[in-house]
PDB file of C-alpha atoms in Angstrom:
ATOM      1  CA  UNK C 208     -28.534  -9.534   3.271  1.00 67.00           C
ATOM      2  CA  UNK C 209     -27.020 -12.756   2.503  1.00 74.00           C
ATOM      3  CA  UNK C 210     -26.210 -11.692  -0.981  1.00 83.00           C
ATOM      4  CA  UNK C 211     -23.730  -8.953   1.141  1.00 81.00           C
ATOM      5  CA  UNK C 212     -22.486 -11.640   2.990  1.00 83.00           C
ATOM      6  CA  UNK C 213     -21.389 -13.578   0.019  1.00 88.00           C
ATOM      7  CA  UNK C 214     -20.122 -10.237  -2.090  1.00 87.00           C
ATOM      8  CA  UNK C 215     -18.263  -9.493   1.021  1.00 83.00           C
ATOM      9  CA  UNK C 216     -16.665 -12.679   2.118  1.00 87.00           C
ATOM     10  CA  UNK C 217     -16.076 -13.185  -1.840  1.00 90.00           C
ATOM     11  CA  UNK C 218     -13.729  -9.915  -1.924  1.00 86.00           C
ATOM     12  CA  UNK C 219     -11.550 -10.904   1.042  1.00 86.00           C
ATOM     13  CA  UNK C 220     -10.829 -14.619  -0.225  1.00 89.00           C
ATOM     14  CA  UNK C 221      -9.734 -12.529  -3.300  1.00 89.00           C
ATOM     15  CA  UNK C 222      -7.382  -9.892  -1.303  1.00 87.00           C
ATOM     16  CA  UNK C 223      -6.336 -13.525   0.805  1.00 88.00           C
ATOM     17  CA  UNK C 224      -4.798 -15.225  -1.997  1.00 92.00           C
ATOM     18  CA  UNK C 225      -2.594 -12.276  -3.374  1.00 92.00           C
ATOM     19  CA  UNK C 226       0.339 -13.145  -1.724  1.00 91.00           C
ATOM     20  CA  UNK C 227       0.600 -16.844  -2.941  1.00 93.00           C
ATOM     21  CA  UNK C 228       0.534 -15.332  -6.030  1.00 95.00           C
ATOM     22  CA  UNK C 229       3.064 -13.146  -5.480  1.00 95.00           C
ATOM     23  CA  UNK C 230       5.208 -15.718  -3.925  1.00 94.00           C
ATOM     24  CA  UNK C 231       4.315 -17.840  -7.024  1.00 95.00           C
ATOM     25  CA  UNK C 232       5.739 -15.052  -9.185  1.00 95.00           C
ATOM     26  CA  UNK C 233       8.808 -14.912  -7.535  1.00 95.00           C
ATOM     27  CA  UNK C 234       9.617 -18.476  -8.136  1.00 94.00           C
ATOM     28  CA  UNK C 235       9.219 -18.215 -11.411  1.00 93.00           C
ATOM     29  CA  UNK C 236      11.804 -15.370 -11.160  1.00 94.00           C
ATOM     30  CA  UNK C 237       9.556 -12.346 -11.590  1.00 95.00           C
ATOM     31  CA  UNK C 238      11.148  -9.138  -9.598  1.00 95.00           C
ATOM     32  CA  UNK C 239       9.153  -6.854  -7.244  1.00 95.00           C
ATOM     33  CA  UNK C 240       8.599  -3.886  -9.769  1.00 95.00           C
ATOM     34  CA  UNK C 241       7.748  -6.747 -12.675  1.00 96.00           C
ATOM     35  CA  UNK C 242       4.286  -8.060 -10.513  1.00 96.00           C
ATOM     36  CA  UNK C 243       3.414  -4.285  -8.948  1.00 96.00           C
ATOM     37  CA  UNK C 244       3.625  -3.147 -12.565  1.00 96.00           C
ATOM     38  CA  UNK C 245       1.393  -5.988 -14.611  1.00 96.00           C
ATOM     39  CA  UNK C 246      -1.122  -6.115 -11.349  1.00 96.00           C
ATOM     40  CA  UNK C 247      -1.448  -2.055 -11.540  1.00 95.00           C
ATOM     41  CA  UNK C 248      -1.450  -1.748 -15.126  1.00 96.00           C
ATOM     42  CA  UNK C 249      -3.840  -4.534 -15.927  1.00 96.00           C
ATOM     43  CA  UNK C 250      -6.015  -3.146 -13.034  1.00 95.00           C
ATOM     44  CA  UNK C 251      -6.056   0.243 -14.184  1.00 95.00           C
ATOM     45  CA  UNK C 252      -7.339  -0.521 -18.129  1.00 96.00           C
ATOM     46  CA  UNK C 253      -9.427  -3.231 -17.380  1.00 95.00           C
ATOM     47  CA  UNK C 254     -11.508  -0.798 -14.566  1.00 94.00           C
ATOM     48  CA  UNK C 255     -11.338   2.205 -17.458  1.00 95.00           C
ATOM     49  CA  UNK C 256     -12.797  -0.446 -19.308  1.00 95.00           C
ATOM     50  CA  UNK C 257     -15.351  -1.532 -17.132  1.00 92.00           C
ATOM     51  CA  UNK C 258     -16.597   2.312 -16.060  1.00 93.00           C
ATOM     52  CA  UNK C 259     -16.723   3.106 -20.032  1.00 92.00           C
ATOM     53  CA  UNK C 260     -19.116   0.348 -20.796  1.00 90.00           C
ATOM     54  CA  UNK C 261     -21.123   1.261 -17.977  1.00 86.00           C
ATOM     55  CA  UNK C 262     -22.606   4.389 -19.755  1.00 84.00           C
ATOM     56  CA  UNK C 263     -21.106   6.904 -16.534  1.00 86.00           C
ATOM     57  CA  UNK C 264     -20.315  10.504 -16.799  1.00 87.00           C
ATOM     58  CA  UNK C 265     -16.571  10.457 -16.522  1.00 90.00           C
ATOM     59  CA  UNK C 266     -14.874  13.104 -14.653  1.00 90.00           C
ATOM     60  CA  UNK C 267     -11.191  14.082 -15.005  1.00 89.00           C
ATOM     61  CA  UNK C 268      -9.013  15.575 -12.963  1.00 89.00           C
ATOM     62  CA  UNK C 269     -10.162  18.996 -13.122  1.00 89.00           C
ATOM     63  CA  UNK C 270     -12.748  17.406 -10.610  1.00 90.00           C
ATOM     64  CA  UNK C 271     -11.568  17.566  -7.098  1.00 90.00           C
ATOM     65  CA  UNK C 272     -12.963  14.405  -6.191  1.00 90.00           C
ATOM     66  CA  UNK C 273     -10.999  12.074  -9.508  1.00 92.00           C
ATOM     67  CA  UNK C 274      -7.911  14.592  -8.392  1.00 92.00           C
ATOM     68  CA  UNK C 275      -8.292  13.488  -4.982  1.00 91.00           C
ATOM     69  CA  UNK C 276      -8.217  10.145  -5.746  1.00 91.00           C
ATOM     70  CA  UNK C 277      -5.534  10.058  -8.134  1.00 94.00           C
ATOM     71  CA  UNK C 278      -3.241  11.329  -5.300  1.00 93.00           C
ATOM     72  CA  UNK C 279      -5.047   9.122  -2.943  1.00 90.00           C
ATOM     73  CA  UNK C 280      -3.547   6.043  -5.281  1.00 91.00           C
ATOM     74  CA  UNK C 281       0.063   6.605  -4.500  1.00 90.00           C
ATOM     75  CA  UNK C 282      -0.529   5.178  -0.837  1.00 90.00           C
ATOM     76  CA  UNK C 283      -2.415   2.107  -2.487  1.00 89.00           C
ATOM     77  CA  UNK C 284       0.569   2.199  -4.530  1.00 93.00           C
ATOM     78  CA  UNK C 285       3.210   2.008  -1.939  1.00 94.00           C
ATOM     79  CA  UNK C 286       1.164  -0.271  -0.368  1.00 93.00           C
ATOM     80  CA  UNK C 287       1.953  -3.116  -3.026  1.00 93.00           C
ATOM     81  CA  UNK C 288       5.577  -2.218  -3.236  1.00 95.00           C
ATOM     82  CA  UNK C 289       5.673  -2.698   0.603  1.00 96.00           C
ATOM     83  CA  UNK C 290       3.352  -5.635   1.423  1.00 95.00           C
ATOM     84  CA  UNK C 291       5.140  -7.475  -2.040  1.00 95.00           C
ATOM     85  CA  UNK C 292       8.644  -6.770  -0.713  1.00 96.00           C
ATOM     86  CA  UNK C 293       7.648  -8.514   2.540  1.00 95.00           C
ATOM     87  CA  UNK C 294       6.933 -11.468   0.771  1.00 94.00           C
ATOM     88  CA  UNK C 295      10.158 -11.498  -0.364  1.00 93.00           C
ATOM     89  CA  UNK C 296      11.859 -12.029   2.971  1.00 93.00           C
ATOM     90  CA  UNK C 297       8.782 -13.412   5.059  1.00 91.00           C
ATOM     91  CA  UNK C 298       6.409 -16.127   4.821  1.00 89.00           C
ATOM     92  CA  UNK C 299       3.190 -15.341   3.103  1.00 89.00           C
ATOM     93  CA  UNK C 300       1.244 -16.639   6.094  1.00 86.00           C
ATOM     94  CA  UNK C 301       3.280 -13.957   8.012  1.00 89.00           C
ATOM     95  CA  UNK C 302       2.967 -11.212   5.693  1.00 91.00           C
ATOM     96  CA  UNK C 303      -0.366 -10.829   6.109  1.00 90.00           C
ATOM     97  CA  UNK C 304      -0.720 -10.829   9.409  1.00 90.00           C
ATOM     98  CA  UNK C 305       1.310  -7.865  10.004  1.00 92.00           C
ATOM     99  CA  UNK C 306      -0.531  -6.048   7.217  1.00 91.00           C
ATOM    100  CA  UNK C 307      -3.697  -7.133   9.307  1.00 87.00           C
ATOM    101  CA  UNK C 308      -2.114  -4.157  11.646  1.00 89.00           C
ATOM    102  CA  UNK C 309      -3.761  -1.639   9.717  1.00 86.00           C
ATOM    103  CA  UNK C 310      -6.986  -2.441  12.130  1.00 82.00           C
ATOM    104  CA  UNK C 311      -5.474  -0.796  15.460  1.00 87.00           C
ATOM    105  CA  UNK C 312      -3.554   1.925  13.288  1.00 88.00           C
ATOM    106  CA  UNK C 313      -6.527   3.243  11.592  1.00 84.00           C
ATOM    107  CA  UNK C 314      -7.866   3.142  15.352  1.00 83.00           C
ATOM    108  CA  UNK C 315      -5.334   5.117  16.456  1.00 87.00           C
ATOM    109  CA  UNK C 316      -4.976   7.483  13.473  1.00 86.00           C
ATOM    110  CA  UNK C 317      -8.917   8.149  13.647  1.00 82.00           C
ATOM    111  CA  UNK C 318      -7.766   9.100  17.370  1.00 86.00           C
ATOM    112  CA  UNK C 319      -5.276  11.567  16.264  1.00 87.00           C
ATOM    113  CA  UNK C 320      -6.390  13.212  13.169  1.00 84.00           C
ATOM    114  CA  UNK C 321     -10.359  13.180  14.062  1.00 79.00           C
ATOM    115  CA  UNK C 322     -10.589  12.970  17.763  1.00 82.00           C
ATOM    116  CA  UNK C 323     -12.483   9.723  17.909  1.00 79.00           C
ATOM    117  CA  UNK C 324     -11.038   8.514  21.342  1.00 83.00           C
ATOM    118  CA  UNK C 325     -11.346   4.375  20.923  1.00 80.00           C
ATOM    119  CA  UNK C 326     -13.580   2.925  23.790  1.00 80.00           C
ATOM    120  CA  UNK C 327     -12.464   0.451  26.277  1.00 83.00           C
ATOM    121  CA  UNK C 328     -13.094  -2.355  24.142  1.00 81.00           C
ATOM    122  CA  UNK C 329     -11.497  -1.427  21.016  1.00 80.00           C
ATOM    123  CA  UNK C 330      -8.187  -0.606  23.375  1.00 85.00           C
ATOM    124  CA  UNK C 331      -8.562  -4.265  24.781  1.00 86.00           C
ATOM    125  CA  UNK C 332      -9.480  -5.206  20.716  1.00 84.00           C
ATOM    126  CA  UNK C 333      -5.831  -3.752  20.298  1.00 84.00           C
ATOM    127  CA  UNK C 334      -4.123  -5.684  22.596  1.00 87.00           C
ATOM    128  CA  UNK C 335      -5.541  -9.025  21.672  1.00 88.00           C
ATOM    129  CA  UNK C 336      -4.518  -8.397  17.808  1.00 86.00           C
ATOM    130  CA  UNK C 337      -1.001  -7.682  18.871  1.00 86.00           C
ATOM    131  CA  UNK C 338      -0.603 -10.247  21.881  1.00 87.00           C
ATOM    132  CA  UNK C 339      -2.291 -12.639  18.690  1.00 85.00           C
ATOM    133  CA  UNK C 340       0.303 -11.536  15.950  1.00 84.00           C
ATOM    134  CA  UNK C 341       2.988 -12.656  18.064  1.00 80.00           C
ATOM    135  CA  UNK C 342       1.469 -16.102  18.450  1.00 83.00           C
ATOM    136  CA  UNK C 343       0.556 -15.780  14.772  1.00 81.00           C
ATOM    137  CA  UNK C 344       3.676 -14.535  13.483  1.00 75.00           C
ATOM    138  CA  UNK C 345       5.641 -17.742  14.799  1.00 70.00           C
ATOM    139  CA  UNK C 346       7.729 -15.670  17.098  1.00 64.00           C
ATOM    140  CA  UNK C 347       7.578 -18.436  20.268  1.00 62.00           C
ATOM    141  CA  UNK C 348       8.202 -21.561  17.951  1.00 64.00           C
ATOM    142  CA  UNK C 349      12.055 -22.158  18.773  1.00 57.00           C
ATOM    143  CA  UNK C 350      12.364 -25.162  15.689  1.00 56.00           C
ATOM    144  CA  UNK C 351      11.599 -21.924  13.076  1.00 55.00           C
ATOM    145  CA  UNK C 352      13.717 -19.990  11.480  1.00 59.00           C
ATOM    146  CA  UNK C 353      14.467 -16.387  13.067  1.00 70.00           C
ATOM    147  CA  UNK C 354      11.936 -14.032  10.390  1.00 79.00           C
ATOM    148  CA  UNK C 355      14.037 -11.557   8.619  1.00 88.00           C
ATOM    149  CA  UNK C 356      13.633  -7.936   9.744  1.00 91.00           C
ATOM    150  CA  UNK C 357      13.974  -6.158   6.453  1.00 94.00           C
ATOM    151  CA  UNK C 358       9.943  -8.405   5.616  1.00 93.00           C
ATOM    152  CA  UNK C 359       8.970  -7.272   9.487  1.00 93.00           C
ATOM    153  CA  UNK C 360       9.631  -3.886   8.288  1.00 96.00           C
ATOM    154  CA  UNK C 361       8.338  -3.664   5.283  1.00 96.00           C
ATOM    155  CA  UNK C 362       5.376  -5.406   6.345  1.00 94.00           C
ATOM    156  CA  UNK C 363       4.548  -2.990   8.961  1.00 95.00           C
ATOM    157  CA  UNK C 364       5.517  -0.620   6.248  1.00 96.00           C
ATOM    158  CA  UNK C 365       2.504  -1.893   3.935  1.00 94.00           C
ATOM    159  CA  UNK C 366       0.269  -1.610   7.304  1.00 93.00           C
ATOM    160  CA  UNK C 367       0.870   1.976   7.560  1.00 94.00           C
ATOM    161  CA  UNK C 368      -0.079   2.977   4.188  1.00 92.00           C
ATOM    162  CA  UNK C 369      -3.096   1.501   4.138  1.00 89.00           C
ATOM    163  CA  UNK C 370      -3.898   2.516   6.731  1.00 88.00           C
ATOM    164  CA  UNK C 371      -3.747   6.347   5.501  1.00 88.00           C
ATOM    165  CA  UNK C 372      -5.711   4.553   2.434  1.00 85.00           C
ATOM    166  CA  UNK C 373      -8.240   3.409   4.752  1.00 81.00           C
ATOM    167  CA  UNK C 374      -8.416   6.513   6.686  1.00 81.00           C
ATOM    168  CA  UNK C 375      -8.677   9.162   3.820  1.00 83.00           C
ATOM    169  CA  UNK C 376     -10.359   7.002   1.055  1.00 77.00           C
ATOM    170  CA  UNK C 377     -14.114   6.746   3.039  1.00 69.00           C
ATOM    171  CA  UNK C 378     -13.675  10.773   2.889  1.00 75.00           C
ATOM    172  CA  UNK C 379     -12.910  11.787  -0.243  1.00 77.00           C
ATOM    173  CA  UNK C 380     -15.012  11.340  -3.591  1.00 75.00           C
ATOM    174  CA  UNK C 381     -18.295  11.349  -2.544  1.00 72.00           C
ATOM    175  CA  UNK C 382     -19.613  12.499  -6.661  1.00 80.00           C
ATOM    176  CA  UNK C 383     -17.597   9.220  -8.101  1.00 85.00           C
ATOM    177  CA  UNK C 384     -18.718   6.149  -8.648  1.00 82.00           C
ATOM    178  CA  UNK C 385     -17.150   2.615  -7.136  1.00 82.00           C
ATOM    179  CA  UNK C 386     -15.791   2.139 -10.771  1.00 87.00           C
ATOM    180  CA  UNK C 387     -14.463   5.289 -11.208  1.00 91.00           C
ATOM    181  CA  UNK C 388     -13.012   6.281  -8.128  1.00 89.00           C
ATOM    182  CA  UNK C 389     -10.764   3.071  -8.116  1.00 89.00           C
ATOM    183  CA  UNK C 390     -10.018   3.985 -11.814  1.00 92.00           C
ATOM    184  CA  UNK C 391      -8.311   6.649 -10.323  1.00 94.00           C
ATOM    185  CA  UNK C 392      -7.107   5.627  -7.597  1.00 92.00           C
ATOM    186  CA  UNK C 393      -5.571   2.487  -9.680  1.00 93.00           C
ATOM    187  CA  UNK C 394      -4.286   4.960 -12.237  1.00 95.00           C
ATOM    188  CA  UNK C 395      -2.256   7.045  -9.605  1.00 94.00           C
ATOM    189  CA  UNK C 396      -1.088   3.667  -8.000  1.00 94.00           C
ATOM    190  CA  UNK C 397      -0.020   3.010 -11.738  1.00 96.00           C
ATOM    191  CA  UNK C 398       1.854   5.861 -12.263  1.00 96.00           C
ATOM    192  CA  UNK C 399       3.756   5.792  -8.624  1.00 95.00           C
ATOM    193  CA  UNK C 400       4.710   2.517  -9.289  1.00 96.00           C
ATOM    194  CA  UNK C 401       6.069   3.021 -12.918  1.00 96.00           C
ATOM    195  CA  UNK C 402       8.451   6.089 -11.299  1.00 96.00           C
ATOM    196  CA  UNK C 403       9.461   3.564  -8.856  1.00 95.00           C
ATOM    197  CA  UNK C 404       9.881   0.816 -11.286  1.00 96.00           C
ATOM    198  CA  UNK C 405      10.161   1.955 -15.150  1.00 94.00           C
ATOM    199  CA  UNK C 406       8.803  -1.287 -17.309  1.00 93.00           C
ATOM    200  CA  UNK C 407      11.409  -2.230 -18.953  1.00 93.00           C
ATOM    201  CA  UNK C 408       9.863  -5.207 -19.072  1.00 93.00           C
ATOM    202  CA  UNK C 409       8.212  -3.616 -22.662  1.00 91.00           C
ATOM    203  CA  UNK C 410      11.030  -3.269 -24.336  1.00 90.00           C
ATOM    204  CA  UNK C 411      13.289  -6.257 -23.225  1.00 89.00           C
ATOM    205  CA  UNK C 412      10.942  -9.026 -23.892  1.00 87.00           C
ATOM    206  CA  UNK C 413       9.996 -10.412 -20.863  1.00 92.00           C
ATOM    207  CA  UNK C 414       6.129  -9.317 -21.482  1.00 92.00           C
ATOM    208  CA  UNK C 415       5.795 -11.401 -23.813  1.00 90.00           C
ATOM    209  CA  UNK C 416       8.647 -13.625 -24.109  1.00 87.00           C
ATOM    210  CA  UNK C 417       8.712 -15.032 -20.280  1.00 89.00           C
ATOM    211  CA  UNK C 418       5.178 -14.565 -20.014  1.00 91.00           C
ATOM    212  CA  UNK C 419       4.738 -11.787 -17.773  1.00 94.00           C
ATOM    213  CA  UNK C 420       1.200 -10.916 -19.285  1.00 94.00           C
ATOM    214  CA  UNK C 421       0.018 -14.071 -17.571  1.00 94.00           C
ATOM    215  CA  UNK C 422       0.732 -13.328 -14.202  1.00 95.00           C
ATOM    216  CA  UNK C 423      -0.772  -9.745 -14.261  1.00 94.00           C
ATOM    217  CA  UNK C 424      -4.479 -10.868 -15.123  1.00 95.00           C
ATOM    218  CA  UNK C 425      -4.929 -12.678 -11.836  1.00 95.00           C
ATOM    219  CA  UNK C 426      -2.652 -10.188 -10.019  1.00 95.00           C
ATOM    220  CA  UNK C 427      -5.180  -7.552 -11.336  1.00 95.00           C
ATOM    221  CA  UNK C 428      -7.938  -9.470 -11.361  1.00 94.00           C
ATOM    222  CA  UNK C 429      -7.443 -10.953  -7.312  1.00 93.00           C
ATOM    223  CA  UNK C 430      -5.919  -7.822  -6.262  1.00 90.00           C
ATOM    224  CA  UNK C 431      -7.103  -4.130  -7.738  1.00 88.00           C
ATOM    225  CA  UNK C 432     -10.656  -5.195 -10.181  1.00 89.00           C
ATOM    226  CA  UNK C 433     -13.007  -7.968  -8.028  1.00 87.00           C
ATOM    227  CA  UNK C 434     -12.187  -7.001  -3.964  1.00 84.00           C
ATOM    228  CA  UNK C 435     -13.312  -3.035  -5.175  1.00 77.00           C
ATOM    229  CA  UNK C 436     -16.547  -4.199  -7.380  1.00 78.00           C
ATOM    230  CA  UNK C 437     -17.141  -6.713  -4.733  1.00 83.00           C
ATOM    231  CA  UNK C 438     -17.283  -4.482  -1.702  1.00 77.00           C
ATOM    232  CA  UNK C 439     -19.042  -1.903  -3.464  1.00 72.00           C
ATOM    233  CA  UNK C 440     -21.904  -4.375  -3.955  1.00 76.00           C
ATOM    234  CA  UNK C 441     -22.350  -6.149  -0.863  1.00 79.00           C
ATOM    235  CA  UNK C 442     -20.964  -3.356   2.010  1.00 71.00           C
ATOM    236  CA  UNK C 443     -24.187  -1.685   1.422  1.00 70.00           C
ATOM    237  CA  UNK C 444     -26.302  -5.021   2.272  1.00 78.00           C
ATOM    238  CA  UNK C 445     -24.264  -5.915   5.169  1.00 74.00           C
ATOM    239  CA  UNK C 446     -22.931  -2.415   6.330  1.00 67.00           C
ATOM    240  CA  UNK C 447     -19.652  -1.461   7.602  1.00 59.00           C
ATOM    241  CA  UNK C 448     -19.269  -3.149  11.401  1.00 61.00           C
ATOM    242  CA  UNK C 449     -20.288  -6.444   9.797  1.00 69.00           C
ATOM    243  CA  UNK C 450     -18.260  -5.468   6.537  1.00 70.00           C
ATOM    244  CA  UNK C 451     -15.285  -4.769   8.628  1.00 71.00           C
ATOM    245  CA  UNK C 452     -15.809  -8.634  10.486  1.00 72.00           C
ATOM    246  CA  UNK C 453     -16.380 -10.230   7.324  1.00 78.00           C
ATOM    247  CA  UNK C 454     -13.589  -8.421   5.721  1.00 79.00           C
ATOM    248  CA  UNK C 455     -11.083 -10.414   8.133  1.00 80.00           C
ATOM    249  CA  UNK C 456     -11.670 -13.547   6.195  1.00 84.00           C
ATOM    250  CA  UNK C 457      -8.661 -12.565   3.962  1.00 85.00           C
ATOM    251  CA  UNK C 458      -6.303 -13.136   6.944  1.00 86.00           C
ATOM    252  CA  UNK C 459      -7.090 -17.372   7.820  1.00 89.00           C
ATOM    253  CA  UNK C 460      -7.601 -17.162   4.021  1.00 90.00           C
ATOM    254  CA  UNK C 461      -4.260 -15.768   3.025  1.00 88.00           C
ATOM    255  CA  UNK C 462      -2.897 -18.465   5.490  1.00 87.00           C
ATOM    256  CA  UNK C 463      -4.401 -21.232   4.048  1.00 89.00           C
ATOM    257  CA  UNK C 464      -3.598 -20.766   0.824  1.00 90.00           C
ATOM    258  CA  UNK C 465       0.272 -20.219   1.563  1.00 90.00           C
ATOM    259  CA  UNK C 466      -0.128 -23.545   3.103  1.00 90.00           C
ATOM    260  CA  UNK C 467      -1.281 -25.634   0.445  1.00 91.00           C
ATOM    261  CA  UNK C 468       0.049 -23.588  -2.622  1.00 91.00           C
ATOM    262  CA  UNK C 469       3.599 -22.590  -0.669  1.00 90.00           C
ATOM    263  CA  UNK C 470       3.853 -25.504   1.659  1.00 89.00           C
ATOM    264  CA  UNK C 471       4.282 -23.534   4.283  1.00 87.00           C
ATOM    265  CA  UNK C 472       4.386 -24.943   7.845  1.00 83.00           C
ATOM    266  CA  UNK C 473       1.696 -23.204  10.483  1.00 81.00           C
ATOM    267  CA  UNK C 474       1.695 -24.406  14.073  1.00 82.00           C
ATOM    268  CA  UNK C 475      -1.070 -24.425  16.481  1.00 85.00           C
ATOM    269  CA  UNK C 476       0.662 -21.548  18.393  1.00 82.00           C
ATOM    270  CA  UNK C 477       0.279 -19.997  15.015  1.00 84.00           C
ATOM    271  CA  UNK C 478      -3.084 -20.990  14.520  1.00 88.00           C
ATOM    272  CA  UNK C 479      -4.455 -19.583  18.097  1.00 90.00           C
ATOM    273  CA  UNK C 480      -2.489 -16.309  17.406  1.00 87.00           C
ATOM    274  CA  UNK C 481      -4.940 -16.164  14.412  1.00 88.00           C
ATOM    275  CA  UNK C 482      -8.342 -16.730  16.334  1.00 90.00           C
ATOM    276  CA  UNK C 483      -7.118 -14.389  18.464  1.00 90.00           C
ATOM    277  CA  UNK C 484      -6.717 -11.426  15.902  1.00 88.00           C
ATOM    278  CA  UNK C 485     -10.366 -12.640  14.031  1.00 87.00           C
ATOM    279  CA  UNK C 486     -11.849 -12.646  17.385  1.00 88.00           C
ATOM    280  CA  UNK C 487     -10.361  -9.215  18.339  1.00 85.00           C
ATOM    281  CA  UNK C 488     -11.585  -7.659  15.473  1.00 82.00           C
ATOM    282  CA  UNK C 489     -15.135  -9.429  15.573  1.00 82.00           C
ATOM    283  CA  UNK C 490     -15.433  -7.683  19.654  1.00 78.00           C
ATOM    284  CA  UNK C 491     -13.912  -4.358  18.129  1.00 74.00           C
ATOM    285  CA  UNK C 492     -16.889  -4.402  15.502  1.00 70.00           C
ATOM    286  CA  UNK C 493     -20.087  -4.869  17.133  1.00 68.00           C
ATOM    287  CA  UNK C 494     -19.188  -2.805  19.606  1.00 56.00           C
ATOM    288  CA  UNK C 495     -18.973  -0.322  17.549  1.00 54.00           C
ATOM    289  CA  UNK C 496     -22.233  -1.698  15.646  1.00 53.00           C
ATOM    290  CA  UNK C 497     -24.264  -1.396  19.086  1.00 51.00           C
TER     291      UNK C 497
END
């Protein structure tokens, strides 16, 4: 059980730092399409690497399941063109919280597409996490700086497709392995992102020359190979209501990191807006666990 605990709590501190990465990578004058293509790429051969070494059958797309989840990658896809682009404009502190939306969407979605009504509680659940990314989101601290809409929108942006990633991905694939079904998925994120963003990079020497290559092993490492592996090990120890509550741990993470790393100012209004969300999602959870 504690083993879970640890696996789990492990995989969100890895999702939580991300976006100080990302930020990182854009002061050292790396573009959007640069970091979603090294992360993706990196991701994808180093989990074909992984799943080949593991002795697996291997199951191509003729299988329903790896054809499922190769489609199913374009919305983890878009989710890292989104969620990165936010970073752009936002804070990194901020741009998490509003992909932390994806809790009361896949509510809502589950709602809507599978008739699970939410319960009394998970409705209240929703209105603490948005009454808390208000407070979180630094929108009543009058000595900030206005937040740019274009990162609100894309942010929210991010939250919606994973949100359809979270919705779909716990349904499909049921014959694949953890390893091989984010292969695939990483492998369709791959290729949505190289339509999106050709990598020129290759051919005009920034790979290699600026030194690219660096930034997509941790990119790949904190972002597509360790949270999967990691979640695969310990949600079946802990299961998913206490998965789901140790899974928040990437949001104070995120912020934390963005603070020391980035420098970047949080305020106790900020702060509370964050208990707020955790604790929302903590009531959502073992309700649903009971």
């Amino acid at each position: 059980m504690w083993k879970g605990i640890l696996l789990v709590l492990l995989g969100a501190c890895s999702f939580g730092i991300l976006s100080t990465i990302v930020k990182s990578g854009y002061h050292q004058g790396y573009t959007l399409g640069e970091l979603c293509s090294v992360q993706a790429g990196f991701g994808m051969i180093a989990l074909w690497i992984i799943h080949l070494f593991s002795g697996r059958a291997t199951y191509g797309l003729s299988n329903k399941d790896a054809r499922n989840c190769f489609i199913l990658g374009s919305s983890t896809g878009l989710v890292s063109v989104t969620y990165y682009q936010s970073v752009q404009y936002i804070p990194a502190s901020v741009a998490i919280i509003l992909l932390m939306q994806f809790t009361w969407m896949s509510m809502l979605a589950e709602w809507l597409i599978y008739k699970k009504r939410p319960t009394a509680v998970q409705w209240l659940a929703v209105a603490c996490i948005l009454g808390g990314t208000l407070l979180a989101g630094g929108i009543f601290n009058n000595n900030e700086t206005p937040l740019n809409w274009k990162g609100i929108g894309f942010g929210m942006l991010a939250a919606l497709c994973y949100t359809v990633f979270i919705v779909v991905s716990g349904r499909v694939a049921a014959s694949l392995g953890p390893v091989l079904k984010s292969a695939w998925i990483v492998t369709g994120a791959f290729v949505i992102i190289t339509l999106l963003f050709p990598p020129v990079y290759l051919v005009n020497g920034r790979f290699l020359g600026s030194g690219l290559w660096v930034w997509g092993i941790p990119l790949a490492a904190f972002g597509t190979v360790l949270p999967p592996f990691l979640f695969s090990k310990g949600m079946p120890q802990t299961g998913v209501s206490l998965g789901a509550i140790l899974s928040a741990a990437e949001l104070p993470v995120a912020m934390l990191a963005a603070t020391i790393f980035l420098h970047e100012s949080v305020s106790g209004l900020q702060i509370l807006g964050v208990v707020i969300i955790l604790s929302a999602i903590v009531m959502a959870n073992l309700k649903r666990r009971k």
